[in-house]
mmCIF file of C-alpha atoms in Angstrom:
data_model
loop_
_atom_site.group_PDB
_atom_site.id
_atom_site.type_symbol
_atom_site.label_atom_id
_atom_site.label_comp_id
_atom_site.label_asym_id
_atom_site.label_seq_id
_atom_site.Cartn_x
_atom_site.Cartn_y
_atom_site.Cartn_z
ATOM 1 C CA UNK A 1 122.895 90.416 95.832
ATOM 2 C CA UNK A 2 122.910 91.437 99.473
ATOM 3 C CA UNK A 3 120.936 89.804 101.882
ATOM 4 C CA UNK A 4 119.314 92.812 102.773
ATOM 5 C CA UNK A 5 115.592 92.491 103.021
ATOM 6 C CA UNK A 6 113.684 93.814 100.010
ATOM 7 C CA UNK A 7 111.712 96.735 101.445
ATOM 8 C CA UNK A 8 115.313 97.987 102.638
ATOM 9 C CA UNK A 9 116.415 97.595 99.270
ATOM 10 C CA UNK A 10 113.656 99.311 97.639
ATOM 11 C CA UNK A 11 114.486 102.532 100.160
ATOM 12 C CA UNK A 12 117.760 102.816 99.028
ATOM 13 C CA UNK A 13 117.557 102.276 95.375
ATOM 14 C CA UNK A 14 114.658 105.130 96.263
ATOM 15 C CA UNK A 15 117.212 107.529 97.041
ATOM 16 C CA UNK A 16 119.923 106.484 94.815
ATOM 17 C CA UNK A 17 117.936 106.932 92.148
ATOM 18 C CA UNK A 18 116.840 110.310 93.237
ATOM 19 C CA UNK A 19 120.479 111.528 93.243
ATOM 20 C CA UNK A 20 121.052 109.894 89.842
ATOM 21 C CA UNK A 21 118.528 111.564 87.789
ATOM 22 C CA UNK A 22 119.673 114.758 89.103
ATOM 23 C CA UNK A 23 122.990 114.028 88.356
ATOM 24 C CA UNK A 24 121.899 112.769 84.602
ATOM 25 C CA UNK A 25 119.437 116.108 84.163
ATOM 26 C CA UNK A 26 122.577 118.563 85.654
ATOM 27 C CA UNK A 27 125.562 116.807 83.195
ATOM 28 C CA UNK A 28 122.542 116.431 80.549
ATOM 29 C CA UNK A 29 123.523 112.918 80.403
ATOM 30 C CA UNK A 30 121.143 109.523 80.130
ATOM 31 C CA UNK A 31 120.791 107.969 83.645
ATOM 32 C CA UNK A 32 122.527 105.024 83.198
ATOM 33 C CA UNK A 33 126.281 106.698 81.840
ATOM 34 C CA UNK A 34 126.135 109.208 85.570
ATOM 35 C CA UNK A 35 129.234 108.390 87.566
ATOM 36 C CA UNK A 36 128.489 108.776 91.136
ATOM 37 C CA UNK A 37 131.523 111.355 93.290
ATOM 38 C CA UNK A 38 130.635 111.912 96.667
ATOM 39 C CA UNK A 39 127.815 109.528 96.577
ATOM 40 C CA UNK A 40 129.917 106.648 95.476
ATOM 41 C CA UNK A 41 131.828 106.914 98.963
ATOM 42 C CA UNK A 42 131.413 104.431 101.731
ATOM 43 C CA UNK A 43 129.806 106.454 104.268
ATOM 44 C CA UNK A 44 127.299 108.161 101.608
ATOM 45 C CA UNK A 45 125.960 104.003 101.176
ATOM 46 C CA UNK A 46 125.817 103.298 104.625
ATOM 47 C CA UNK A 47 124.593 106.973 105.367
ATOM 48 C CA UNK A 48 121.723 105.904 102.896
ATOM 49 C CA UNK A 49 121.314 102.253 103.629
ATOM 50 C CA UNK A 50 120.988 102.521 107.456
ATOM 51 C CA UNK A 51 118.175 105.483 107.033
ATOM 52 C CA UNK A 52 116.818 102.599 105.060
ATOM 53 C CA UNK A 53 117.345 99.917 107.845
ATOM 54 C CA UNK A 54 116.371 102.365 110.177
ATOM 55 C CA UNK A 55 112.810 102.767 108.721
ATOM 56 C CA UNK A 56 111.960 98.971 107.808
ATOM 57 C CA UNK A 57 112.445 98.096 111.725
ATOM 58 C CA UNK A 58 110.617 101.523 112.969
ATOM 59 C CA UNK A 59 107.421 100.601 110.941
ATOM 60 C CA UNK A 60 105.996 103.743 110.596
ATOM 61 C CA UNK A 61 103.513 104.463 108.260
ATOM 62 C CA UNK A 62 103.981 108.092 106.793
ATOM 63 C CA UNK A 63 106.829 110.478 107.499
ATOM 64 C CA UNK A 64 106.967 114.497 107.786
ATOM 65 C CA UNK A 65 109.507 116.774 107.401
ATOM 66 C CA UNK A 66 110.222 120.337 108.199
ATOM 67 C CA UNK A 67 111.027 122.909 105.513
ATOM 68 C CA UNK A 68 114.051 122.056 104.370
ATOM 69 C CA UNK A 69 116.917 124.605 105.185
ATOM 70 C CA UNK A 70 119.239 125.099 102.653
ATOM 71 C CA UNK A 71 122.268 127.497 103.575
ATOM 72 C CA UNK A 72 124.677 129.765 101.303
ATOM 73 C CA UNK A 73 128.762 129.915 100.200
ATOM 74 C CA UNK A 74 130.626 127.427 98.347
ATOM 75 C CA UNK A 75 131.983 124.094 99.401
ATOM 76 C CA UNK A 76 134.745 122.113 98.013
ATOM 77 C CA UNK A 77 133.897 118.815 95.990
ATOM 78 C CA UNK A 78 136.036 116.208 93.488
ATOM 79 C CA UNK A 79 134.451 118.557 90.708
ATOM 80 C CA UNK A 80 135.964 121.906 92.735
ATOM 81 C CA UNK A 81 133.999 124.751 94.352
ATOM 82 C CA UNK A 82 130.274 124.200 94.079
ATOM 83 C CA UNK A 83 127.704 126.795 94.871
ATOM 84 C CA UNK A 84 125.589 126.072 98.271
ATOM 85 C CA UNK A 85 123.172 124.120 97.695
ATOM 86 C CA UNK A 86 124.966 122.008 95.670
ATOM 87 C CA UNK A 87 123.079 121.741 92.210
ATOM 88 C CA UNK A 88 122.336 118.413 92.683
ATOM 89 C CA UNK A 89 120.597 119.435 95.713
ATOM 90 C CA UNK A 90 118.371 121.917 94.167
ATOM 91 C CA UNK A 91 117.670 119.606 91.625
ATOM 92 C CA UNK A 92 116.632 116.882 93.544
ATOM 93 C CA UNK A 93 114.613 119.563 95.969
ATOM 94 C CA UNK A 94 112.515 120.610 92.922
ATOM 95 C CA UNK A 95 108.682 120.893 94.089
ATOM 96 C CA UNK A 96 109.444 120.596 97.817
ATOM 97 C CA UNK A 97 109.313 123.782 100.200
ATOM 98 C CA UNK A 98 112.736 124.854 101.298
ATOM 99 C CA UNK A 99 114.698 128.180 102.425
ATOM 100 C CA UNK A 100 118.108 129.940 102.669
ATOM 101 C CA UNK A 101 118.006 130.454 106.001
ATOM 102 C CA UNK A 102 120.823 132.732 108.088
ATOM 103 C CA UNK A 103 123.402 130.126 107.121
ATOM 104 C CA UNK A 104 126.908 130.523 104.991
ATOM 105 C CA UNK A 105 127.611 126.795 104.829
ATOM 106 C CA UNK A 106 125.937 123.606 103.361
ATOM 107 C CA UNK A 107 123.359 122.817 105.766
ATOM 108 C CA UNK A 108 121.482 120.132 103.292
ATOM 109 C CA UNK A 109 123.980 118.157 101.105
ATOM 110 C CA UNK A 110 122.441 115.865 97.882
ATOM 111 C CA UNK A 111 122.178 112.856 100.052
ATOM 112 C CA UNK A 112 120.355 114.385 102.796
ATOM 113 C CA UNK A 113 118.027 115.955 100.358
ATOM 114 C CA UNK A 114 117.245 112.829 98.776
ATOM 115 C CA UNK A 115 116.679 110.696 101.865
ATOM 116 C CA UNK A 116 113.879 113.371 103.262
ATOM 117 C CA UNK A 117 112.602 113.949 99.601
ATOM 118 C CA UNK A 118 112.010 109.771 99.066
ATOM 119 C CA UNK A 119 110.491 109.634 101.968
ATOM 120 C CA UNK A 120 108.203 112.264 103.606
ATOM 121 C CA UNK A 121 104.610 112.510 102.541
ATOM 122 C CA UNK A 122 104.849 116.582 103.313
ATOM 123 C CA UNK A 123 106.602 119.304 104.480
ATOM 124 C CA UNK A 124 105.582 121.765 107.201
ATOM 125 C CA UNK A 125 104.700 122.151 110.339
ATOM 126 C CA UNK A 126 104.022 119.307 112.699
ATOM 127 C CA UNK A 127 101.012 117.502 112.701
ATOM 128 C CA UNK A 128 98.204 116.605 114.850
ATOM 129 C CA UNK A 129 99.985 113.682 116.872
ATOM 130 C CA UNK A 130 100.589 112.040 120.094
ATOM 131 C CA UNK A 131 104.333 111.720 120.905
ATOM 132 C CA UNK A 132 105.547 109.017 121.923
ATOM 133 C CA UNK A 133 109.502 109.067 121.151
ATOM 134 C CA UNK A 134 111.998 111.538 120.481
ATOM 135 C CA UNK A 135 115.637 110.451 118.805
ATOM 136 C CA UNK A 136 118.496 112.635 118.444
ATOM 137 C CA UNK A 137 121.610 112.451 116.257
ATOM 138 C CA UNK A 138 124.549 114.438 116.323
ATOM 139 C CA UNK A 139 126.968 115.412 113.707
ATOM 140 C CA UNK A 140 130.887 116.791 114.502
ATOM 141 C CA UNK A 141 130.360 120.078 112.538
ATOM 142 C CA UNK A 142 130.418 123.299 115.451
ATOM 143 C CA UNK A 143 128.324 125.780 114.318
ATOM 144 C CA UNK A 144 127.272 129.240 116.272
ATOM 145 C CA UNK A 145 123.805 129.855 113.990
ATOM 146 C CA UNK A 146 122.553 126.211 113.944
ATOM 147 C CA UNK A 147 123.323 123.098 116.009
ATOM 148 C CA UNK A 148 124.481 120.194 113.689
ATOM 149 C CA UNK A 149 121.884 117.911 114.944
ATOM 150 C CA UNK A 150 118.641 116.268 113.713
ATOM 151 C CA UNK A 151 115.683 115.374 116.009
ATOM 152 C CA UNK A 152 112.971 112.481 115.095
ATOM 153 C CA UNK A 153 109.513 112.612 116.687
ATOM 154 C CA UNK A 154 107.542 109.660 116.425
ATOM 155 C CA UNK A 155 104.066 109.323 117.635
ATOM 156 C CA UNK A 156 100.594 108.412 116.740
ATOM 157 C CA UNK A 157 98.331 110.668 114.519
ATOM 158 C CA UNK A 158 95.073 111.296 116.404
ATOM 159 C CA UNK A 159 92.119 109.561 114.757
ATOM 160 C CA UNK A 160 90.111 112.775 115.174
ATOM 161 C CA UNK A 161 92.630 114.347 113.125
ATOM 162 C CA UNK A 162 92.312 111.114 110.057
ATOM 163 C CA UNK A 163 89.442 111.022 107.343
ATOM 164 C CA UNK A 164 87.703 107.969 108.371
ATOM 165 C CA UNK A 165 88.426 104.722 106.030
ATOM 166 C CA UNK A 166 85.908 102.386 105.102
ATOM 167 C CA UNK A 167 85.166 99.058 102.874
ATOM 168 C CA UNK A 168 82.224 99.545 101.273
ATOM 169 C CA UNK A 169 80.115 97.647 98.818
ATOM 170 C CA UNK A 170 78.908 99.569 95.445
ATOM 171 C CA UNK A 171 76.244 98.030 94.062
ATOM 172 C CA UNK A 172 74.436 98.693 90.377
ATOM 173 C CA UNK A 173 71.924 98.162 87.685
ATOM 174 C CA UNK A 174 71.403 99.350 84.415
ATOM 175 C CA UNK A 175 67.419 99.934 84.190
ATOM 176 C CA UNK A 176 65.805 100.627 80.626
ATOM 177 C CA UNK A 177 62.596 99.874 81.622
ATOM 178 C CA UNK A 178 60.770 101.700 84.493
ATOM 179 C CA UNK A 179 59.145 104.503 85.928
ATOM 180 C CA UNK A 180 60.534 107.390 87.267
ATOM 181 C CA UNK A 181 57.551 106.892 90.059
ATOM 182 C CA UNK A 182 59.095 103.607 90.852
ATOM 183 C CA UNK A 183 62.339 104.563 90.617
ATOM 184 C CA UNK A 184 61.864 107.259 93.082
ATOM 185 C CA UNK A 185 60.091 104.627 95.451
ATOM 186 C CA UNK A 186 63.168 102.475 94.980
ATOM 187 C CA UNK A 187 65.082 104.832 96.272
ATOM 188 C CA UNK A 188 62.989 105.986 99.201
ATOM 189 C CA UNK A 189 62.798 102.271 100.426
ATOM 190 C CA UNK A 190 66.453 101.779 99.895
ATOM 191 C CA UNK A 191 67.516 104.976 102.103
ATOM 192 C CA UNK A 192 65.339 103.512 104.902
ATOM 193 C CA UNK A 193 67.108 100.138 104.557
ATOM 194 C CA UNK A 194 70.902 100.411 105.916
ATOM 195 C CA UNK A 195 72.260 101.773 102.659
ATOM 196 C CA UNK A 196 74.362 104.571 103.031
ATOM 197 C CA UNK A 197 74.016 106.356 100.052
ATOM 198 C CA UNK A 198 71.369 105.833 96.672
ATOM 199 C CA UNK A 199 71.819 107.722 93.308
ATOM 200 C CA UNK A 200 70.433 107.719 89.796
ATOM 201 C CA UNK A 201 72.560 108.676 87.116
ATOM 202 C CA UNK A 202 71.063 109.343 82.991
ATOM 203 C CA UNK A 203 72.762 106.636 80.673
ATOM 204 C CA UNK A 204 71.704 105.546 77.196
ATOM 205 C CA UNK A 205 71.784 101.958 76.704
ATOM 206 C CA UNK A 206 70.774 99.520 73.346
ATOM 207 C CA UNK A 207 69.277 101.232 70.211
ATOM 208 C CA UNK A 208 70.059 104.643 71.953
ATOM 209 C CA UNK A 209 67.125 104.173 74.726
ATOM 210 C CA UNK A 210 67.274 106.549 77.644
ATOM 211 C CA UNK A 211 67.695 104.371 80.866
ATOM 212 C CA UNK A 212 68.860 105.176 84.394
ATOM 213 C CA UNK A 213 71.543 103.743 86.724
ATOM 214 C CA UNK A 214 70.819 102.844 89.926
ATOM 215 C CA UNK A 215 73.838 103.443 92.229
ATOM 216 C CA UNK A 216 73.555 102.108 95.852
ATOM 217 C CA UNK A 217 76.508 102.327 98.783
ATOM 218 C CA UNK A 218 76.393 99.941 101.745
ATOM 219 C CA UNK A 219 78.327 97.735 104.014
ATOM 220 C CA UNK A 220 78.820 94.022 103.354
ATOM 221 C CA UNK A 221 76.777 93.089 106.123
ATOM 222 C CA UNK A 222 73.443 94.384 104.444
ATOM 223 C CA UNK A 223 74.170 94.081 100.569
ATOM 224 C CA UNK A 224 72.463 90.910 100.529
ATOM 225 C CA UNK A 225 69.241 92.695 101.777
ATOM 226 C CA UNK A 226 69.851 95.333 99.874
ATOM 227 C CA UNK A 227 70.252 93.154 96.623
ATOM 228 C CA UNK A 228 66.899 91.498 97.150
ATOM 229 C CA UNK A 229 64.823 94.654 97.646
ATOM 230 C CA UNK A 230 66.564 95.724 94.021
ATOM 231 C CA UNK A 231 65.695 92.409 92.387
ATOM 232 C CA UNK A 232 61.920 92.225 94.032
ATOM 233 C CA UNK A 233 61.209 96.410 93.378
ATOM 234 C CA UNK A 234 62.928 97.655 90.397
ATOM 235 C CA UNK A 235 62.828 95.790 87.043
ATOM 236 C CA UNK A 236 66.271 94.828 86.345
ATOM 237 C CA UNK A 237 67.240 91.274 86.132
ATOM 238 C CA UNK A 238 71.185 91.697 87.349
ATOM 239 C CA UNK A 239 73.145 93.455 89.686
ATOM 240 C CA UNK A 240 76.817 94.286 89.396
ATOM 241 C CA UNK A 241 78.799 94.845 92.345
ATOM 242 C CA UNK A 242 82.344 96.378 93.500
ATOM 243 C CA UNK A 243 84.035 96.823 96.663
ATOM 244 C CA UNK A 244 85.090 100.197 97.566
ATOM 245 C CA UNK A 245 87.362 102.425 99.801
ATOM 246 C CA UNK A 246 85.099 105.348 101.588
ATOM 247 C CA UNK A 247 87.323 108.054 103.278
ATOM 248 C CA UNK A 248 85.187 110.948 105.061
ATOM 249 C CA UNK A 249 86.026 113.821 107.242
ATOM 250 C CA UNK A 250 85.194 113.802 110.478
ATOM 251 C CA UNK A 251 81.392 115.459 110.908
ATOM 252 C CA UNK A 252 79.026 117.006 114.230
ATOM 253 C CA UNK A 253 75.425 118.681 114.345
ATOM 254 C CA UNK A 254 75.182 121.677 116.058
ATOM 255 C CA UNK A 255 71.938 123.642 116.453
ATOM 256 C CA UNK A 256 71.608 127.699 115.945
ATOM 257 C CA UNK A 257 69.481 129.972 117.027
ATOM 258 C CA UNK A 258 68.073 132.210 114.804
ATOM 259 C CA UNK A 259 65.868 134.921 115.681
ATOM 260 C CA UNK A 260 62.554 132.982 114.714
ATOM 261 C CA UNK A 261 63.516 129.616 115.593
ATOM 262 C CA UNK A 262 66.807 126.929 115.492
ATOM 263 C CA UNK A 263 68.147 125.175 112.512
ATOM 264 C CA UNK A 264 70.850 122.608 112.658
ATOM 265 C CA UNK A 265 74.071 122.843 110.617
ATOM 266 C CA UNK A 266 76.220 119.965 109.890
ATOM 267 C CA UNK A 267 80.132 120.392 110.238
ATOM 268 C CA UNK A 268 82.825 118.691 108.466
ATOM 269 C CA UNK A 269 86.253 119.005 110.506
ATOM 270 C CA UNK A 270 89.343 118.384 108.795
ATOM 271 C CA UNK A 271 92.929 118.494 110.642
ATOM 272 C CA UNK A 272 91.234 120.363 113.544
ATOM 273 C CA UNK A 273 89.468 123.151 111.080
ATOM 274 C CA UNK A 274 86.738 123.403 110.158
ATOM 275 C CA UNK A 275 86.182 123.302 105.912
ATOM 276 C CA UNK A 276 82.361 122.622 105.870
ATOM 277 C CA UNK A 277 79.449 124.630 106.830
ATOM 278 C CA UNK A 278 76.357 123.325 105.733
ATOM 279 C CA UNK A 279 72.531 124.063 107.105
ATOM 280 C CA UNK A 280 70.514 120.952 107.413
ATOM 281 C CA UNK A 281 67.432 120.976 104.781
ATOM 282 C CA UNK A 282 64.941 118.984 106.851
ATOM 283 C CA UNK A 283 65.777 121.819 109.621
ATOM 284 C CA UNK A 284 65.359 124.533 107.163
ATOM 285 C CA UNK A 285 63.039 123.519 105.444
ATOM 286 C CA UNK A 286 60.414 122.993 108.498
ATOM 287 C CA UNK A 287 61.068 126.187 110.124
ATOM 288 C CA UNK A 288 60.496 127.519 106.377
ATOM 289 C CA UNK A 289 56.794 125.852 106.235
ATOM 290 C CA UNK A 290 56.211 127.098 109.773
ATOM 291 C CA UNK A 291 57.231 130.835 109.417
ATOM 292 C CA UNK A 292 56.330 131.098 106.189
ATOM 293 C CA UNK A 293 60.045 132.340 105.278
ATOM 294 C CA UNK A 294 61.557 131.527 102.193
ATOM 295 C CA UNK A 295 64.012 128.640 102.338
ATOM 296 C CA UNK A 296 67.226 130.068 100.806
ATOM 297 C CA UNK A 297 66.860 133.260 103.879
ATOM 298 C CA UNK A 298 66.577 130.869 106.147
ATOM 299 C CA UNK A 299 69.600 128.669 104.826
ATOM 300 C CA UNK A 300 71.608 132.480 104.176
ATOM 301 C CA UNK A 301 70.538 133.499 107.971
ATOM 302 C CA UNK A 302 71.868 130.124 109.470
ATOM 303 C CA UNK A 303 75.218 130.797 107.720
ATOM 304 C CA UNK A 304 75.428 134.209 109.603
ATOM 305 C CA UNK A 305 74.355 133.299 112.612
ATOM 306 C CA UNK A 306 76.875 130.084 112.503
ATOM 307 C CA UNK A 307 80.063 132.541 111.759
ATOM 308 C CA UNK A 308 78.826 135.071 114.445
ATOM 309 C CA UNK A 309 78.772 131.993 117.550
#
């Protein structure tokens, strides 16, 4: 009933209900019968509620946390002595990396766990950004081993560093009638024609009847074109269509030498590593027709020659 805005709201019923289930799978009682202790207090709501305030007016799109430090002892609750981390804690920390640390006191209580759990996408180190603010907030505990105080970096991911997103248009057609021959030519004259990507896949349509499907990727600016050279060179008299989300690593061409000509090899960079190594086949394959070499040694040799650089 609050006037609180509803993306606030959502936040903090986020994390409440985090702490709840825990609560409900540690008493082995149903959700809605928990009776909240600690949590319940005023300054574990507005603790919770603010991070949520905090966040809506920030407008940030994805948040990442350290590993989460846990610490060692006891500490005194309405229930008594708990262990450290409180089992709530643990519970609520399931699947997320975390460690003991050097520490003989609570350094992550329940609420803390669930505010970082609800909302960071992963735990780690830091990633590929450009900083752009720093926040600090201090707590009144004195500690030798660790300061009580927790630091916010915001900044900007670096698009090199982000697959690529694109809309895309899908387009398809069930084909029962044709040629391989003309379905290969299809294809040809489609990959010369703005679409980004053209497959075939084997279906079996009415009264069992092998057929293909024709599969075609392209941007909304050319589907039109690309529709009319489907309806005017294949036989199929419809065309379904779909829009799409495309996300793609970043990609470069480099060229190695080999010691009877170059090849290039195409790169696919991922969070500043590289994950793909792939020869190029129209590279390999000429300097395959023109040393007379077979194709695989030349793709094996480019691989070699690529890690040795």
């Amino acid at each position: 009933e609050s006037t609180l805005g509803a993306g606030i709201k959502k936040i903090s019923l986020n994390v409440f209900k985090l702490i709840a289930e825990a609560e409900a799978r540690i008493h082995g009682f149903d959700i809605d019968k928990i009776h909240f202790h600690e949590i319940g207090a005023v300054d574990s709501i507005i603790d919770i509620v603010s991070t949520a305030i905090c966040i809506k007016s920030l407008g940030i799109e994805s948040y990442y946390s350290s590993i989460v430090p846990l610490g060692s002892g006891f500490v005194d609750s309405s229930q008594g002595k708990l262990p450290v981390p409180a089992p709530a804690a643990v519970e609520i920390l399931k699947k997320v990396p975390v460690y003991g640390g050097n520490f003989d006191f609570e350094v992550t209580t329940p609420t803390g766990a669930a505010i970082i759990k609800a909302l960071a996408a992963e735990f780690g180190e830091i990633p590929r950004m450009e900083i752009e603010r720093v926040g600090y907030g201090a707590g009144s505990s004195v500690k030798k081993e660790i300061p009580d105080v927790l630091r916010i970096l915001k900044g900007t991911a670096s698009d090199e560093y982000k697959p690529k997103e694109e809309n895309l248009v899908m387009l398809s057609a069930n084909i029962d009638d044709s040629t391989p021959e003309i379905m290969g030519y299809l294809q040809e004259k489609l990959l010369k024609n703005k679409v980004l990507d053209v497959w075939t896949e084997p279906i079996y349509m009415k009264k069992n009847r092998p057929s293909f499907k024709l599969c075609v990727l392209c941007n909304r600016e050319s589907e039109l074109e690309i529709i009319d050279i489907i309806l005017l060179e294949s036989t199929t008299l419809g065309i379904r269509r779909k829009e799409v989300k495309r996300f793609s690593i970043n990609r470069k061409i480099v060229t190695v030498k080999l010691p009877y000509g170059e090849v290039k090899i195409k790169i696919g960079t991922h969070k500043g590593k590289e994950i793909n190594i792939s020869p190029e086949f129209e590279s390999c394959s000429k300097l395959a027709k023109k040393t007379g070499k077979p194709l695989k040694e030349i793709f094996q040799d480019a691989i070699l020659f690529f890690s040795r650089r």
